[in-house]
């Protein structure tokens, strides 16, 4: 498929996202710049710019473009800010943030997925710090973060993530049942945390010490 074809498909994808209410131009520009087709498996390249989640192997998915845009906009971060991502997956969300000039720290529990994501991020010359591990306990070494984004669904907000959030920062996390979740946007004001919720999202489960048990996965 030609670059031109991908550009056209990407423009259509961005038109859909904009129509659904995404207004942050920095998010839209970054999503225009990142070649989403490089982050999906070969078999799905033809659908890379559809506004849907797609399988990336091991039962995991690359999030729907609208969801990526919504969460990135909700993070409200700017160039030079530090962001912690839980669930690197394909690396696409991390790539969008890195393209915005954000310093990204991303944790993935699945070794194979992270190896693939790293390869694509390196090919795209995007600087993202990654590590294999359980993200429910955060990454204390680099805290505090101006934003924390969790791209898998949690039964509850993991306490360590609240602690690792900088004052004024936002934690964006899907919380709810296995089948359906709300995205919770939690803003830190000193020792207070203000929350707002957006309903109707579906993510793969966050599996870990403070997440769902991995027994069925
Ligand atoms: N941000 C990704 C979305 C990947 S789906 C993207 O842009 O493609 C969510 C990912 O979270 C999966 O890859 C899954 O393996 C990972 N995950 C689930 N529980 C986790 C945990 N406790 N710590 C780190 N990663 C986790």
PDB file of C-alpha atoms and ligand atoms in Angstrom, residues 56 60-63 68 85-94 107-110 113 133-136 151-152 203-209, ligand 1:
ATOM      1  CA  UNK A  56      -1.938  -7.371  18.256  1.00  0.00           C
ATOM      2  CA  UNK A  60      -4.322  -8.034  23.396  1.00  0.00           C
ATOM      3  CA  UNK A  61      -5.421  -5.093  21.243  1.00  0.00           C
ATOM      4  CA  UNK A  62      -4.207  -1.749  19.957  1.00  0.00           C
ATOM      5  CA  UNK A  63      -6.824   0.697  21.259  1.00  0.00           C
ATOM      6  CA  UNK A  68      -6.356   7.021  22.052  1.00  0.00           C
ATOM      7  CA  UNK A  85       1.916   4.579  30.567  1.00  0.00           C
ATOM      8  CA  UNK A  86       0.731   1.199  31.846  1.00  0.00           C
ATOM      9  CA  UNK A  87       0.263  -1.267  28.977  1.00  0.00           C
ATOM     10  CA  UNK A  88       2.672  -0.512  26.115  1.00  0.00           C
ATOM     11  CA  UNK A  89       0.932  -3.071  23.858  1.00  0.00           C
ATOM     12  CA  UNK A  90       1.749  -2.151  20.246  1.00  0.00           C
ATOM     13  CA  UNK A  91       3.570   1.032  21.289  1.00  0.00           C
ATOM     14  CA  UNK A  92       1.131   3.264  19.361  1.00  0.00           C
ATOM     15  CA  UNK A  93      -0.136   5.294  22.335  1.00  0.00           C
ATOM     16  CA  UNK A  94       3.441   5.804  23.520  1.00  0.00           C
ATOM     17  CA  UNK A 107       5.442  -0.616  31.333  1.00  0.00           C
ATOM     18  CA  UNK A 108       4.190  -3.811  29.666  1.00  0.00           C
ATOM     19  CA  UNK A 109       3.701  -7.174  31.393  1.00  0.00           C
ATOM     20  CA  UNK A 110       3.965  -9.216  28.187  1.00  0.00           C
ATOM     21  CA  UNK A 113       4.602  -7.654  22.901  1.00  0.00           C
ATOM     22  CA  UNK A 133       6.716  -5.620  34.643  1.00  0.00           C
ATOM     23  CA  UNK A 134       3.493  -5.167  36.564  1.00  0.00           C
ATOM     24  CA  UNK A 135       2.392  -1.574  36.048  1.00  0.00           C
ATOM     25  CA  UNK A 136      -0.223  -1.653  38.804  1.00  0.00           C
ATOM     26  CA  UNK A 151      -4.536   1.413  28.719  1.00  0.00           C
ATOM     27  CA  UNK A 152      -6.050  -1.716  30.297  1.00  0.00           C
ATOM     28  CA  UNK A 203     -10.487  -2.450  27.266  1.00  0.00           C
ATOM     29  CA  UNK A 204      -8.541  -5.654  27.840  1.00  0.00           C
ATOM     30  CA  UNK A 205      -8.059  -6.363  31.570  1.00  0.00           C
ATOM     31  CA  UNK A 206      -5.273  -4.890  33.685  1.00  0.00           C
ATOM     32  CA  UNK A 207      -3.686  -7.974  35.211  1.00  0.00           C
ATOM     33  CA  UNK A 208      -1.443  -7.643  38.229  1.00  0.00           C
ATOM     34  CA  UNK A 209      -0.952  -7.254  41.939  1.00  0.00           C
TER      35      UNK A 209
HETATM   36  N1  LIG B   1      -1.401   1.298  24.729  1.00  0.00           N
HETATM   37  C1  LIG B   1      -1.507   0.086  23.921  1.00  0.00           C
HETATM   38  C2  LIG B   1      -2.764  -0.694  24.253  1.00  0.00           C
HETATM   39  C3  LIG B   1      -2.432  -2.110  24.563  1.00  0.00           C
HETATM   40  S1  LIG B   1      -3.718  -3.083  25.286  1.00  0.00           S
HETATM   41  C4  LIG B   1      -1.379   0.411  22.457  1.00  0.00           C
HETATM   42  O1  LIG B   1      -1.312   1.588  22.089  1.00  0.00           O
HETATM   43  O2  LIG B   1      -1.305  -0.528  21.653  1.00  0.00           O
HETATM   44  C5  LIG B   1      -3.217  -3.089  26.989  1.00  0.00           C
HETATM   45  C6  LIG B   1      -1.897  -3.724  27.314  1.00  0.00           C
HETATM   46  O3  LIG B   1      -1.784  -3.723  28.739  1.00  0.00           O
HETATM   47  C7  LIG B   1      -1.711  -5.176  26.876  1.00  0.00           C
HETATM   48  O4  LIG B   1      -0.611  -5.258  26.033  1.00  0.00           O
HETATM   49  C8  LIG B   1      -1.474  -5.934  28.186  1.00  0.00           C
HETATM   50  O5  LIG B   1      -0.525  -6.968  28.082  1.00  0.00           O
HETATM   51  C9  LIG B   1      -0.986  -4.827  29.113  1.00  0.00           C
HETATM   52  N2  LIG B   1      -1.158  -5.044  30.549  1.00  0.00           N
HETATM   53  C10 LIG B   1      -2.190  -5.632  31.206  1.00  0.00           C
HETATM   54  N3  LIG B   1      -1.970  -5.611  32.533  1.00  0.00           N
HETATM   55  C11 LIG B   1      -0.769  -4.990  32.727  1.00  0.00           C
HETATM   56  C12 LIG B   1       0.016  -4.652  33.895  1.00  0.00           C
HETATM   57  N4  LIG B   1      -0.391  -4.948  35.130  1.00  0.00           N
HETATM   58  N5  LIG B   1       1.188  -4.014  33.703  1.00  0.00           N
HETATM   59  C13 LIG B   1       1.625  -3.699  32.457  1.00  0.00           C
HETATM   60  N6  LIG B   1       0.943  -4.012  31.334  1.00  0.00           N
HETATM   61  C14 LIG B   1      -0.241  -4.625  31.469  1.00  0.00           C
END
